[in-house]
Coordinates of C-alpha atoms in Angstrom, one line a residue:
M10 CA 130.9 107.4 90.9
S11 CA 127.7 108.0 92.7
F12 CA 126.5 106.4 95.9
Q13 CA 123.9 104.5 93.8
D14 CA 126.6 103.0 91.6
I15 CA 128.6 101.9 94.7
E16 CA 125.5 100.4 96.2
R17 CA 124.7 98.5 93.0
G18 CA 128.2 97.2 92.8
L19 CA 128.1 95.9 96.4
S20 CA 124.7 94.3 95.8
T21 CA 126.1 92.5 92.7
T22 CA 129.1 91.3 94.6
Q23 CA 126.9 90.0 97.4
S24 CA 124.6 88.2 95.0
H25 CA 127.5 86.4 93.3
S26 CA 128.9 85.4 96.7
N27 CA 125.6 84.2 97.9
S28 CA 124.8 82.3 94.7
G29 CA 127.7 79.8 95.6
L30 CA 129.4 80.3 92.2
P31 CA 133.2 79.8 92.1
T32 CA 135.1 83.1 92.7
S33 CA 138.6 82.0 91.9
P34 CA 140.5 79.4 89.8
Q35 CA 141.1 77.4 92.9
D36 CA 137.3 77.3 93.5
V37 CA 136.8 76.0 89.9
A38 CA 139.5 73.4 90.2
F39 CA 138.2 72.2 93.5
R40 CA 134.6 71.9 92.3
N41 CA 135.5 70.2 89.1
L42 CA 137.7 67.6 90.9
Q43 CA 135.0 67.0 93.5
Q44 CA 132.4 66.4 90.8
S45 CA 134.9 64.0 89.1
L46 CA 135.4 62.1 92.4
S47 CA 131.7 61.9 93.0
L48 CA 131.2 60.3 89.6
Q49 CA 134.0 57.9 90.3
V50 CA 132.4 56.9 93.6
F51 CA 129.1 56.2 91.7
K52 CA 130.9 54.1 89.2
I53 CA 132.7 52.1 91.9
N54 CA 129.5 51.4 93.6
S55 CA 127.9 50.3 90.4
N56 CA 130.8 48.0 89.6
V57 CA 130.6 46.5 93.0
Q58 CA 127.0 45.5 92.4
G59 CA 128.0 44.0 89.1
I60 CA 130.9 42.0 90.7
L61 CA 128.6 40.5 93.3
K62 CA 126.1 39.4 90.6
L63 CA 128.9 37.7 88.7
V64 CA 130.2 36.1 91.9
D65 CA 126.8 34.5 92.5
Q66 CA 127.1 32.7 89.1
L67 CA 130.4 31.0 90.0
G68 CA 130.0 27.3 90.6
T69 CA 126.6 27.1 89.0
P70 CA 125.4 26.0 85.6
R71 CA 125.7 29.7 84.5
D72 CA 129.5 29.6 85.3
T73 CA 130.9 30.2 81.8
A74 CA 134.2 31.5 80.4
A75 CA 132.3 34.8 79.6
V76 CA 131.2 35.2 83.2
R77 CA 134.7 34.6 84.5
K78 CA 136.3 37.0 82.0
G79 CA 133.6 39.6 82.8
L80 CA 134.3 39.2 86.5
H81 CA 138.1 39.5 86.0
D82 CA 137.8 42.6 83.7
L83 CA 135.3 44.3 86.0
T84 CA 137.5 43.7 89.1
E85 CA 140.6 45.1 87.3
S86 CA 138.8 48.2 86.0
T87 CA 137.4 48.9 89.5
R88 CA 140.8 48.5 91.0
D89 CA 142.2 51.0 88.6
M90 CA 139.4 53.4 89.4
V91 CA 140.0 53.1 93.1
K92 CA 143.7 54.0 92.6
R93 CA 142.7 57.0 90.5
G94 CA 140.1 58.1 93.0
T95 CA 142.6 57.9 95.8
D96 CA 145.1 60.1 93.9
D97 CA 142.3 62.6 93.1
L98 CA 141.3 62.7 96.8
K99 CA 144.8 63.6 97.8
K100 CA 144.8 66.4 95.2
L101 CA 141.5 67.6 96.5
A102 CA 142.9 67.8 100.0
G103 CA 145.8 69.8 98.7
L104 CA 143.4 72.3 97.0
Q105 CA 141.2 72.5 100.1
A106 CA 144.2 73.6 102.2
S107 CA 143.9 77.1 100.7
L108 CA 140.0 76.9 100.7
P109 CA 138.8 76.5 104.3
Q110 CA 135.2 77.1 103.2
Y111 CA 135.2 73.7 101.5
K112 CA 136.3 71.7 104.5
T113 CA 132.9 69.9 104.9
H114 CA 132.8 69.2 101.1
L115 CA 136.2 67.4 101.4
Q116 CA 135.1 65.5 104.4
K117 CA 132.0 64.3 102.7
T118 CA 133.8 63.3 99.6
S119 CA 136.4 61.4 101.6
H120 CA 133.7 59.6 103.6
D121 CA 131.8 58.6 100.4
L122 CA 135.0 57.3 98.8
Q123 CA 136.0 55.2 101.8
L124 CA 132.6 53.6 102.0
S125 CA 132.9 52.6 98.3
L126 CA 136.4 51.2 99.0
V127 CA 135.0 49.1 101.9
A128 CA 132.2 47.8 99.6
F129 CA 134.8 46.9 96.9
Q130 CA 137.0 45.1 99.5
Q131 CA 134.1 43.0 100.7
A132 CA 133.2 42.1 97.1
Q133 CA 136.8 41.0 96.4
K134 CA 136.7 38.9 99.6
A135 CA 133.4 37.3 98.5
S136 CA 134.8 36.6 95.1
A137 CA 138.0 35.0 96.4
E138 CA 136.0 32.9 98.9
R139 CA 133.6 31.6 96.2
Q140 CA 136.6 30.9 93.9
R141 CA 138.3 28.8 96.6
T142 CA 135.1 26.9 97.2
V143 CA 134.7 26.1 93.5
V144 CA 138.4 25.1 93.2
L145 CA 138.1 22.7 96.2
D146 CA 134.9 21.1 94.8
T147 CA 136.5 20.7 91.4
K148 CA 139.6 19.2 92.8
H149 CA 137.6 16.8 94.9
A150 CA 135.6 15.7 91.8
V151 CA 138.7 15.3 89.7
E152 CA 140.5 13.3 92.4
E153 CA 137.6 11.0 92.8
E154 CA 137.4 10.4 89.1
E155 CA 141.1 9.7 88.8
A156 CA 140.9 7.3 91.8
E157 CA 138.0 5.4 90.2
R158 CA 139.9 5.2 86.9
G159 CA 142.9 3.8 88.6
Q160 CA 141.1 0.9 90.3
V161 CA 142.3 -2.4 89.0
S162 CA 139.5 -4.6 90.5
S163 CA 136.2 -4.5 88.8
P164 CA 133.6 -2.5 90.7
P165 CA 130.2 -3.8 91.7
R166 CA 127.5 -3.5 89.1
Q167 CA 125.8 -0.5 90.8
Q168 CA 129.1 1.4 91.0
Q169 CA 129.8 0.5 87.4
Q170 CA 126.5 2.0 86.4
Q171 CA 127.3 5.2 88.3
Q172 CA 130.7 5.4 86.5
Q173 CA 129.0 4.9 83.2
L174 CA 126.7 7.9 84.1
L175 CA 129.7 10.0 85.0
Q176 CA 131.8 8.9 82.1
P177 CA 130.2 11.3 79.5
Q178 CA 130.7 14.2 82.0
L179 CA 134.3 13.5 83.0
S180 CA 136.0 12.3 79.9
P181 CA 139.8 12.8 79.6
A182 CA 139.2 16.0 77.8
D183 CA 136.8 17.1 80.5
L184 CA 139.4 16.3 83.2
A185 CA 142.0 18.3 81.4
Y186 CA 139.5 21.2 81.0
Q187 CA 138.7 21.0 84.7
E188 CA 142.4 21.1 85.7
S189 CA 142.9 24.1 83.5
L190 CA 139.9 25.8 85.2
I191 CA 141.5 25.0 88.6
H192 CA 144.7 26.7 87.5
E193 CA 142.8 29.7 86.1
R194 CA 140.8 30.1 89.3
E195 CA 143.9 29.8 91.5
Q196 CA 145.6 32.5 89.5
E197 CA 142.5 34.7 89.9
I198 CA 142.5 34.1 93.6
R199 CA 146.2 35.2 93.8
E200 CA 145.3 38.4 91.9
I201 CA 142.4 39.1 94.2
E202 CA 144.6 38.6 97.2
T203 CA 147.1 41.0 95.7
G204 CA 144.3 43.5 95.1
I205 CA 143.1 43.2 98.7
H206 CA 146.6 43.9 99.9
E207 CA 146.9 47.0 97.7
L208 CA 143.5 48.2 99.0
N209 CA 144.7 47.8 102.5
E210 CA 147.6 50.1 101.6
I211 CA 145.2 52.6 100.2
F212 CA 143.2 52.5 103.4
R213 CA 146.4 53.3 105.4
D214 CA 147.1 56.3 103.1
L215 CA 143.5 57.5 103.5
G216 CA 143.8 57.0 107.3
T217 CA 146.9 59.2 107.3
L218 CA 145.0 61.8 105.3
V219 CA 142.0 61.7 107.7
V220 CA 144.4 62.0 110.7
E221 CA 145.9 65.1 109.1
Q222 CA 142.5 66.6 108.6
G223 CA 141.7 65.7 112.2
S224 CA 144.8 67.5 113.3
M225 CA 143.7 70.6 111.4
I226 CA 140.3 70.4 113.0
D227 CA 142.0 70.0 116.4
N228 CA 144.1 73.0 115.8
I229 CA 141.0 75.0 114.9
E230 CA 139.2 73.9 118.0
S231 CA 142.3 74.7 120.1
N232 CA 142.4 78.2 118.6
L233 CA 138.8 78.6 119.4
T234 CA 139.3 77.5 122.9
S235 CA 142.3 79.8 123.3
V236 CA 140.1 82.7 122.0
A237 CA 137.4 81.8 124.5
V238 CA 139.9 81.7 127.3
N239 CA 141.4 85.0 126.3
T240 CA 137.9 86.5 126.1
A241 CA 137.1 85.3 129.6
G242 CA 140.4 86.7 130.8
A243 CA 139.6 90.0 129.2
S244 CA 136.2 90.1 130.8
E245 CA 137.8 89.5 134.2
E246 CA 140.3 92.3 133.6
L247 CA 137.4 94.6 132.6
V248 CA 135.6 93.8 135.8
V249 CA 138.8 94.5 137.8
A250 CA 139.3 97.8 135.9
S251 CA 135.7 98.8 136.5
D252 CA 136.1 98.1 140.3
Y253 CA 139.4 100.1 140.3
Q254 CA 137.7 102.9 138.5
R255 CA 134.8 103.0 141.0
K256 CA 137.3 103.0 143.9
A257 CA 139.4 105.7 142.3
G258 CA 136.2 107.8 141.8
R259 CA 135.4 107.5 145.5
R260 CA 138.9 108.5 146.5
A261 CA 138.7 111.5 144.2
A262 CA 135.4 112.6 145.7
C263 CA 136.7 112.2 149.3
L264 CA 139.8 114.2 148.4
G265 CA 137.6 116.9 146.8
I266 CA 135.6 117.2 150.0
V267 CA 138.7 117.4 152.1
L268 CA 140.1 120.2 149.9
V269 CA 136.8 122.1 150.2
I270 CA 136.9 121.8 154.0
V271 CA 140.5 122.9 154.2
T272 CA 139.7 125.9 151.9
C273 CA 136.8 126.9 154.1
V274 CA 138.9 126.6 157.2
V275 CA 141.7 128.7 155.7
L276 CA 139.2 131.4 154.6
L277 CA 137.7 131.5 158.0
A278 CA 141.1 131.8 159.6
F279 CA 142.1 134.7 157.4
R280 CA 138.8 136.4 158.1
L281 CA 139.2 135.9 161.8
L282 CA 142.8 137.2 161.7
Y283 CA 141.6 140.3 159.7
Y284 CA 138.9 140.9 162.2
V285 CA 141.4 140.7 165.1
L286 CA 143.9 143.0 163.5
F287 CA 141.2 145.5 162.7
E288 CA 139.9 145.6 166.3
F289 CA 143.5 145.9 167.6
A290 CA 144.1 148.9 165.3
T291 CA 141.1 150.7 166.5

């Protein structure tokens, strides 16, 4: 294998890594699941808009059985989608544990899903509130009609005319129908309240997941701080070592000078002794 072949291989590897393509089965699984979650978030948001439009029709002349059934079915399907999305987010977090490079992707997906859940919760509350208002108004109208029908004394002429105008709208069959609607709406309110309670549980689960992610981030920041402290300590030690080295160099230089002086003195002493012995011999 030539150097050119190695260089071409390295450049190919770098191009694949820089292109952002998945490089392992875990990468593929993470990205596919993230794309699925993003699609679910989009559908949840679309359903929330549909729910709000149907809620606006409650209690109006457009309030029909088809509208109420559509609102019920859309709420139930969105609720199922929320549960599925929450489970998928937990799976995504499990995959990300071994893929630290996707931490920001997980955080963004989690944030988007939580915003969608908040919007769905608000839509359910608006639906329940509108249902309660319609139920109260219907009950009030039915009670008034039943009270008027139970009066024994003949009403004044003007009131009798008003009753005759209301009579075609609130016949016995209409009263029974209104009562069935009241029962239907009360049942829907109970289901919405149950859904809101389940959604609160989901928020708690997601809160635990976010806290765990925060703990991981805190650990990373703690490690970075520890590295910074160790680096600062190493720098101080290097400074101390450098000072010690400079002082040791000065001591060595002084010792060398002393040795040179002692050597010179010894040589001079031997030379002087030799000169004295030579003079004494002559």
